[in-house]
Short mmCIF file of C-alpha atoms in Angstrom, two decimals:
data_model
loop_
_atom_site.label_atom_id
_atom_site.label_comp_id
_atom_site.label_asym_id
_atom_site.label_seq_id
_atom_site.Cartn_x
_atom_site.Cartn_y
_atom_site.Cartn_z
CA MET A 1387 -25.10 11.98 2.81
CA LYS A 1388 -22.24 11.91 5.31
CA GLN A 1389 -24.30 9.84 7.74
CA ARG A 1390 -25.34 7.52 4.93
CA LEU A 1391 -21.68 6.86 4.05
CA ILE A 1392 -20.85 6.19 7.70
CA ALA A 1393 -23.79 3.78 7.96
CA LYS A 1394 -22.71 1.89 4.83
CA ILE A 1395 -19.09 1.59 5.97
CA THR A 1396 -20.30 0.44 9.39
CA THR A 1397 -22.36 -2.28 7.69
CA VAL A 1398 -19.25 -3.48 5.87
CA LEU A 1399 -17.31 -3.59 9.15
CA GLN A 1400 -20.10 -5.56 10.85
CA HIS A 1401 -19.22 -8.44 8.52
CA VAL A 1402 -15.47 -7.98 8.96
CA PRO A 1403 -14.18 -8.59 12.52
CA LEU A 1404 -11.66 -5.75 12.45
CA VAL A 1405 -13.08 -4.84 15.86
CA GLY A 1406 -15.75 -6.64 17.82
CA HIS A 1407 -18.28 -4.08 19.00
CA LEU A 1408 -20.78 -2.13 16.90
CA SER A 1409 -19.83 1.14 18.61
CA ARG A 1410 -16.20 0.62 17.62
CA GLN A 1411 -17.15 -0.36 14.10
CA LYS A 1412 -19.10 2.88 13.79
CA PHE A 1413 -16.14 4.75 15.25
CA ILE A 1414 -13.84 3.39 12.51
CA ALA A 1415 -16.35 4.44 9.86
CA GLN A 1416 -16.51 7.94 11.40
CA PHE A 1417 -12.73 8.12 11.68
CA VAL A 1418 -12.25 7.12 8.02
CA ILE A 1419 -14.65 9.85 6.89
CA GLY A 1420 -12.95 12.26 9.31
CA LEU A 1421 -9.57 11.45 7.73
CA ILE A 1422 -10.96 12.13 4.27
CA LYS A 1423 -12.62 15.37 5.37
CA SER A 1424 -9.58 16.73 7.20
CA ARG A 1425 -6.85 15.19 5.01
CA ASN A 1426 -4.83 15.03 8.20
CA VAL A 1427 -4.04 12.35 10.77
CA GLN A 1428 -3.65 14.64 13.77
CA PHE A 1429 -6.38 13.74 16.23
CA ARG A 1430 -7.52 17.30 16.87
CA GLU A 1431 -8.09 17.79 13.12
CA VAL A 1432 -10.00 14.52 12.66
CA ALA A 1433 -12.04 15.32 15.80
CA GLU A 1434 -13.59 18.32 14.02
CA HIS A 1435 -15.33 15.93 11.62
CA LEU A 1436 -15.83 12.76 13.69
CA ASN A 1437 -19.27 13.19 15.25
CA ASP A 1438 -21.24 16.32 14.45
CA ASP A 1439 -23.40 15.85 17.56
CA ALA A 1440 -20.44 16.01 19.97
CA LEU A 1441 -17.94 18.69 20.88
CA PRO A 1442 -14.51 18.42 19.19
CA ALA A 1443 -12.88 17.94 22.61
CA SER A 1444 -15.15 14.96 23.31
CA ASN A 1445 -14.40 13.54 19.87
CA GLU A 1446 -10.66 13.86 20.48
CA THR A 1447 -10.96 12.06 23.81
CA ARG A 1448 -12.86 9.26 22.08
CA ILE A 1449 -10.11 8.98 19.44
CA GLN A 1450 -7.41 8.81 22.12
CA ASN A 1451 -9.33 6.12 24.01
CA PHE A 1452 -9.71 4.04 20.85
CA PHE A 1453 -6.03 4.11 20.01
CA ARG A 1454 -5.06 3.36 23.60
CA ALA A 1455 -7.43 0.51 24.37
CA VAL A 1456 -8.75 -1.15 21.19
CA THR A 1457 -7.04 -4.04 19.42
CA LEU A 1458 -7.39 -4.40 15.64
CA ASP A 1459 -7.47 -7.74 13.84
CA TYR A 1460 -5.01 -7.14 11.01
CA SER A 1461 -5.90 -10.43 9.35
CA ALA A 1462 -9.45 -9.12 8.90
CA PHE A 1463 -8.03 -5.90 7.45
CA MET A 1464 -6.08 -7.93 4.89
CA GLN A 1465 -9.18 -9.92 3.99
CA LEU A 1466 -11.18 -6.73 3.52
CA ILE A 1467 -8.56 -5.30 1.15
CA ILE A 1468 -8.63 -8.52 -0.87
CA LYS A 1469 -12.40 -8.13 -1.32
CA LEU A 1470 -11.72 -4.92 -3.22
CA LEU A 1471 -9.46 -6.73 -5.71
CA PRO A 1472 -10.49 -8.67 -8.84
CA ALA A 1473 -11.63 -12.16 -7.91
CA THR A 1474 -9.44 -13.76 -10.59
CA GLY A 1475 -6.15 -13.02 -12.27
CA LYS A 1476 -2.62 -12.48 -11.06
CA LEU A 1477 -1.78 -9.86 -8.45
CA ARG A 1478 1.35 -7.78 -8.07
CA LEU A 1479 3.09 -7.25 -4.74
CA CYS A 1480 5.46 -4.33 -4.15
CA ILE A 1481 7.66 -4.22 -1.07
CA ASP A 1482 9.32 -1.06 0.17
CA ARG A 1483 10.28 0.82 3.30
CA THR A 1484 9.47 4.39 4.28
CA GLU A 1485 10.66 6.45 7.21
CA TRP A 1486 10.37 9.86 8.82
CA ASP A 1487 11.39 11.53 12.07
CA PHE A 1488 9.28 13.23 14.71
CA GLY A 1489 11.68 14.77 17.20
CA LYS A 1490 13.76 11.91 18.59
CA CYS A 1491 11.20 9.34 17.42
CA GLN A 1492 12.12 7.57 14.18
CA VAL A 1493 9.24 5.91 12.33
CA ASN A 1494 10.40 3.10 10.05
CA ILE A 1495 7.75 1.07 8.19
CA LEU A 1496 8.27 -2.02 6.04
CA LEU A 1497 5.17 -2.30 3.85
CA VAL A 1498 3.75 -4.49 1.09
CA THR A 1499 1.15 -3.21 -1.36
CA VAL A 1500 -1.09 -5.42 -3.49
CA GLY A 1501 -3.01 -4.79 -6.66
CA SER A 1502 -3.16 -4.97 -10.41
CA ASP A 1503 -2.68 -2.30 -13.03
CA THR A 1504 -2.90 1.12 -11.31
CA TRP A 1505 -4.94 -0.06 -8.28
CA HIS A 1506 -2.47 -0.68 -5.45
CA VAL A 1507 -3.11 -0.41 -1.72
CA PRO A 1508 -1.31 -1.43 1.48
CA LEU A 1509 -1.87 -5.07 2.42
CA TYR A 1510 0.49 -5.70 5.34
CA TRP A 1511 3.22 -3.83 7.20
CA GLU A 1512 5.44 -3.89 10.25
CA LEU A 1513 7.13 -1.08 12.12
CA LEU A 1514 10.86 -1.72 12.43
CA ASP A 1515 12.68 -0.84 15.63
CA ASN A 1516 16.14 -0.44 14.15
CA ARG A 1517 16.72 3.31 14.26
CA SER A 1518 15.76 3.91 10.62
CA GLY A 1519 18.08 1.26 9.24
CA ASN A 1520 17.42 -1.03 6.29
CA SER A 1521 15.29 -4.12 6.74
CA ASN A 1522 16.98 -7.51 6.92
CA ALA A 1523 16.10 -10.70 5.07
CA ALA A 1524 14.23 -12.23 8.04
CA GLN A 1525 11.96 -9.17 8.35
CA ARG A 1526 11.20 -9.08 4.62
CA ILE A 1527 10.45 -12.80 4.50
CA ALA A 1528 8.19 -12.60 7.57
CA VAL A 1529 6.15 -9.76 6.05
CA LEU A 1530 5.86 -11.43 2.65
CA GLU A 1531 4.95 -14.80 4.17
CA LYS A 1532 1.82 -13.20 5.67
CA CYS A 1533 0.79 -12.06 2.20
CA VAL A 1534 1.58 -15.43 0.56
CA THR A 1535 -0.42 -17.25 3.25
CA LEU A 1536 -3.45 -15.07 2.61
CA LEU A 1537 -3.32 -14.87 -1.19
CA GLY A 1538 -1.80 -18.21 -2.11
CA ARG A 1539 1.25 -18.48 -4.38
CA GLU A 1540 -0.90 -19.12 -7.43
CA ARG A 1541 -2.42 -15.61 -7.26
CA ILE A 1542 0.88 -13.77 -6.95
CA GLY A 1543 2.17 -12.97 -10.41
CA LEU A 1544 5.06 -10.71 -9.50
CA VAL A 1545 7.03 -9.31 -6.55
CA LEU A 1546 8.86 -5.98 -7.02
CA GLY A 1547 11.47 -4.28 -4.87
CA ASP A 1548 14.12 -1.59 -4.98
CA ARG A 1549 17.85 -1.59 -4.19
CA GLU A 1550 17.42 -2.26 -0.47
CA PHE A 1551 15.92 -5.68 -1.12
CA VAL A 1552 18.98 -7.74 -1.97
CA GLY A 1553 21.06 -10.53 -0.50
CA HIS A 1554 21.38 -14.28 -0.93
CA THR A 1555 18.85 -15.33 1.74
CA TRP A 1556 16.13 -13.02 0.45
CA LEU A 1557 16.57 -13.75 -3.26
CA LYS A 1558 16.86 -17.49 -2.66
CA TRP A 1559 13.66 -17.50 -0.60
CA LEU A 1560 11.75 -15.79 -3.41
CA LYS A 1561 13.03 -18.26 -5.99
CA ASP A 1562 12.59 -21.36 -3.81
CA ASN A 1563 8.96 -20.36 -3.15
CA GLY A 1564 8.17 -20.05 -6.85
CA LEU A 1565 7.55 -16.29 -6.74
CA ASN A 1566 8.42 -14.43 -9.92
CA PHE A 1567 10.29 -11.29 -8.97
CA VAL A 1568 12.22 -8.28 -10.25
CA MET A 1569 14.60 -6.51 -7.87
CA ARG A 1570 16.79 -3.54 -8.64
CA LEU A 1571 20.32 -4.12 -7.34
CA PRO A 1572 23.09 -1.70 -6.35
CA LYS A 1573 25.78 -1.41 -9.03
CA HIS A 1574 28.54 -3.00 -6.90
CA HIS A 1575 26.93 -6.47 -7.00
CA LEU A 1576 28.88 -8.78 -9.30
CA LEU A 1577 27.72 -11.03 -12.14
CA THR A 1578 28.91 -14.63 -12.20
CA ASP A 1579 28.56 -16.55 -15.48
CA GLU A 1580 28.18 -20.28 -15.99
CA ASN A 1581 31.95 -20.70 -16.27
CA GLY A 1582 32.58 -19.03 -12.94
CA GLY A 1583 33.80 -15.73 -14.39
CA ARG A 1584 32.91 -12.64 -12.33
CA ARG A 1585 32.62 -9.03 -13.38
CA ALA A 1586 31.05 -5.77 -12.37
CA ILE A 1587 28.42 -4.10 -14.51
CA ALA A 1588 30.64 -1.02 -14.71
CA ASP A 1589 33.08 -3.16 -16.72
CA LEU A 1590 30.52 -3.99 -19.43
CA GLY A 1591 31.49 -0.89 -21.39
CA LEU A 1592 27.94 0.36 -21.89
CA ALA A 1593 27.41 3.84 -23.31
CA VAL A 1594 24.78 6.04 -21.66
CA GLY A 1595 21.36 4.79 -22.74
CA ALA A 1596 22.67 1.40 -23.88
CA SER A 1597 21.46 -1.83 -22.27
CA ARG A 1598 22.42 -5.48 -22.10
CA ARG A 1599 20.64 -8.68 -21.10
CA PHE A 1600 21.92 -11.89 -19.53
CA ALA A 1601 19.67 -14.95 -19.68
CA CYS A 1602 21.41 -17.00 -16.99
CA VAL A 1603 23.81 -15.46 -14.49
CA GLN A 1604 24.37 -15.65 -10.77
CA VAL A 1605 24.02 -12.67 -8.44
CA ASP A 1606 24.44 -13.00 -4.67
CA GLY A 1607 24.67 -16.76 -5.15
CA VAL A 1608 21.27 -17.06 -6.88
CA TRP A 1609 20.73 -17.85 -10.58
CA GLY A 1610 18.44 -15.63 -12.60
CA GLN A 1611 18.10 -13.10 -15.40
CA VAL A 1612 19.72 -9.67 -15.58
CA TRP A 1613 18.97 -6.47 -17.47
CA VAL A 1614 21.40 -3.58 -17.20
CA LYS A 1615 20.99 -0.06 -18.59
CA ALA A 1616 23.65 2.64 -18.30
CA LEU A 1617 22.58 6.05 -17.02
CA ALA A 1618 24.43 9.34 -16.80
CA GLU A 1619 27.19 9.98 -14.24
CA GLY A 1620 28.17 6.33 -13.94
CA GLU A 1621 24.81 5.11 -12.64
CA PHE A 1622 22.90 2.04 -13.83
CA ILE A 1623 19.51 0.41 -13.71
CA PHE A 1624 20.56 -3.09 -12.66
CA LEU A 1625 17.62 -5.50 -12.56
CA PHE A 1626 17.72 -9.10 -11.41
CA GLY A 1627 14.76 -11.47 -11.50
CA THR A 1628 12.91 -14.49 -12.80
CA ALA A 1629 9.94 -12.81 -14.48
CA GLY A 1630 11.14 -13.04 -18.09
CA LEU A 1631 14.35 -11.72 -19.63
CA HIS A 1632 12.73 -9.31 -22.10
CA SER A 1633 10.16 -8.00 -19.59
CA LEU A 1634 12.32 -7.10 -16.58
CA GLY A 1635 12.42 -3.38 -17.37
CA GLN A 1636 8.73 -3.21 -18.24
CA PHE A 1637 7.77 -5.03 -15.04
CA TYR A 1638 10.05 -2.96 -12.81
CA ALA A 1639 8.46 0.25 -14.10
CA LYS A 1640 5.24 -0.85 -12.37
CA ARG A 1641 6.96 -0.34 -9.01
CA TRP A 1642 5.95 3.34 -9.21
CA THR A 1643 2.56 2.34 -7.76
CA ILE A 1644 4.03 1.89 -4.27
CA GLU A 1645 5.79 5.25 -4.52
CA GLN A 1646 2.47 6.84 -5.45
CA CYS A 1647 0.85 5.06 -2.50
CA PHE A 1648 3.48 6.42 -0.10
CA GLN A 1649 3.02 9.93 -1.49
CA ASN A 1650 -0.71 9.77 -0.81
CA LEU A 1651 -0.38 8.24 2.65
CA LYS A 1652 2.46 10.42 3.92
CA GLY A 1653 2.02 13.71 2.10
CA ARG A 1654 -0.47 15.11 -0.35
CA GLY A 1655 -3.29 12.71 0.58
CA PHE A 1656 -3.50 12.14 4.33
CA ASN A 1657 -0.26 13.61 5.74
CA LEU A 1658 0.59 10.53 7.80
CA ARG A 1659 4.04 11.89 8.59
CA ASN A 1660 2.38 14.73 10.53
CA THR A 1661 1.32 12.34 13.27
CA HIS A 1662 2.70 12.95 16.75
CA LEU A 1663 2.25 9.32 17.80
CA ARG A 1664 5.34 7.54 19.10
CA CYS A 1665 3.89 4.26 20.33
CA PHE A 1666 4.41 1.57 17.67
CA ASP A 1667 1.10 -0.13 18.48
CA LYS A 1668 -0.83 3.11 17.96
CA LEU A 1669 1.14 3.92 14.82
CA ARG A 1670 0.31 0.51 13.37
CA LYS A 1671 -3.40 1.13 14.00
CA LEU A 1672 -3.17 4.54 12.40
CA VAL A 1673 -1.53 3.11 9.28
CA ALA A 1674 -4.40 0.61 9.06
CA LEU A 1675 -7.12 3.28 9.23
CA VAL A 1676 -5.31 5.61 6.82
CA SER A 1677 -4.85 2.67 4.43
CA LEU A 1678 -8.56 1.92 4.69
CA ALA A 1679 -9.41 5.52 3.81
CA TYR A 1680 -6.92 5.45 0.92
CA ALA A 1681 -8.36 2.19 -0.45
CA PHE A 1682 -11.87 3.64 -0.29
CA CYS A 1683 -10.85 6.82 -2.13
CA LEU A 1684 -8.91 4.87 -4.76
CA SER A 1685 -11.90 2.57 -5.34
CA VAL A 1686 -14.21 5.57 -5.76
CA GLY A 1687 -11.74 7.22 -8.13
CA GLN A 1688 -11.38 4.08 -10.21
CA ALA A 1689 -15.16 3.60 -10.42
CA ALA A 1690 -15.61 7.23 -11.49
CA ASP A 1691 -12.82 6.94 -14.09
CA GLN A 1692 -14.56 3.94 -15.64
CA ARG A 1693 -17.73 6.00 -16.10
CA GLN A 1694 -16.07 9.24 -17.18
CA PRO A 1695 -12.28 9.05 -17.65
CA VAL A 1696 -10.15 11.62 -15.87
CA VAL A 1697 -8.72 14.18 -18.31
CA ARG A 1698 -5.15 13.44 -19.34
CA LYS A 1699 -2.47 16.07 -19.91
CA ASN A 1700 -0.21 16.31 -22.95
CA HIS A 1701 2.37 13.95 -21.39
CA GLY A 1702 -0.27 11.23 -21.17
CA TYR A 1703 -0.69 11.12 -17.40
CA ARG A 1704 -3.97 11.90 -15.65
CA ALA A 1705 -4.47 15.48 -14.52
CA THR A 1706 -5.54 14.06 -11.14
CA SER A 1707 -4.58 10.68 -9.68
CA LEU A 1708 -7.41 8.20 -9.15
CA SER A 1709 -6.98 8.32 -5.37
CA ARG A 1710 -7.11 12.12 -5.29
CA HIS A 1711 -10.05 12.06 -7.71
CA GLY A 1712 -11.92 9.73 -5.36
CA LEU A 1713 -10.93 11.73 -2.28
CA ASN A 1714 -12.30 14.92 -3.82
CA MET A 1715 -15.58 13.16 -4.63
CA VAL A 1716 -16.04 11.75 -1.12
CA ARG A 1717 -15.23 15.15 0.40
CA GLN A 1718 -17.87 16.67 -1.86
CA LEU A 1719 -20.43 14.10 -0.69
CA THR A 1720 -19.76 14.83 2.99
CA ARG A 1721 -20.63 18.51 2.70
CA PRO A 1722 -23.77 19.56 4.62
CA ALA A 1723 -25.65 20.40 1.42
CA ALA A 1724 -24.78 17.17 -0.41
CA LYS A 1725 -27.77 15.25 -1.78
CA THR A 1726 -28.23 11.51 -2.15
CA GLY A 1727 -29.65 11.59 -5.68
CA THR A 1728 -26.62 12.91 -7.58
CA LYS A 1729 -24.62 10.74 -9.99
CA ILE A 1730 -21.63 10.73 -7.66
CA ALA A 1731 -23.77 9.76 -4.67
CA ARG A 1732 -25.42 6.91 -6.58
CA MET A 1733 -22.04 5.64 -7.81
CA VAL A 1734 -20.48 5.62 -4.31
CA ASP A 1735 -23.64 4.04 -2.92
CA ALA A 1736 -23.45 1.28 -5.55
CA LEU A 1737 -19.77 0.68 -4.74
CA LEU A 1738 -20.48 0.28 -1.02
CA ASN A 1739 -23.49 -1.95 -1.72
CA TRP A 1740 -21.25 -4.16 -3.87
CA LEU A 1741 -18.68 -4.37 -1.07
CA ILE A 1742 -21.39 -5.25 1.45
CA ARG A 1743 -22.46 -8.12 -0.82
CA GLN A 1744 -18.84 -9.24 -1.10
CA VAL A 1745 -18.28 -9.46 2.65
CA THR A 1746 -21.78 -10.80 3.35
CA HIS A 1747 -21.44 -13.75 0.96
CA HIS A 1748 -17.90 -14.53 2.13
CA GLN A 1749 -17.87 -14.07 5.89
CA ILE A 1750 -14.39 -13.30 7.22
CA THR A 1751 -13.92 -15.41 10.31
CA VAL A 1752 -10.55 -17.19 10.02
CA LYS A 1753 -7.67 -15.48 11.77
CA ILE A 1754 -4.59 -15.66 9.56
CA VAL A 1755 -2.23 -13.18 11.18
CA GLY A 1756 -2.27 -11.35 14.47
#
């Protein structure tokens, strides 16, 4: 069954010019399955599961050669991710930054996820060379422009971001481009009313748990809507956006999907932060392949949940996340004794056949980003 999965994924990649040669397409398929099997990005761990007919040392050499010499087409990657999304309806973009240290090397990634409901996967990212500092407006706009170019403004229903994503240039760009957004702001940003009066949210006199809405105020020189809720110890949830005054809090709560994505990429899913890579080009490739594995597992988990819902605990949340549910299923299918006729095998086979039809009927040939 493992070889069948690799063959199906290779068929998908033959219609998506992520890389040009069949041998490299097969390598990506093997590497994705190796990531899922090992749940680790370190090359020596993935090498144990890459090619069963070769020695682990030979597999590791092949991995190192791929990351050193092969160029990925990230526009094709974005197109492939879009094929996994619903063909119609509005999509939600979440932008965030994650970082970790490996010795003196600081990895700093600015990333945008795309999806709807609970299905959210990485769409585009850049590695920032600013010694683990915050992103600036130009970097955020450049990353989001790639996504807008691919998706079209009409498909983007909402853009979400946390307290780092503030400032006049950034907020004005979102509004001028007709993108509905909700951003959480730091509490020191001031409100300016239509009469020019300015005040801090700390001066609103809100008791803990109380909230207040403003239909038309200016923050950082941009007009929009504000929802403020007082928390304990003088903290606030301070939301600014254009997505609808009475829905700002509800929409912002959906930002948890990118946090869940980071948790699965960096920690409990694939342990991306365990990588020893320092070269930004290699790191960018690794993020792409880990994201591909994550998207595959999440798709399998979602398909399985539609057939037999994952058990929910008393608090209402699933006992296992959809991505972890899918990862466990794929790992089960790649065991030596796994058979092709089981329900899980038929479901995953049907999912990959559907994806093959998607990419076959809509050939991905136009290069959008490099």
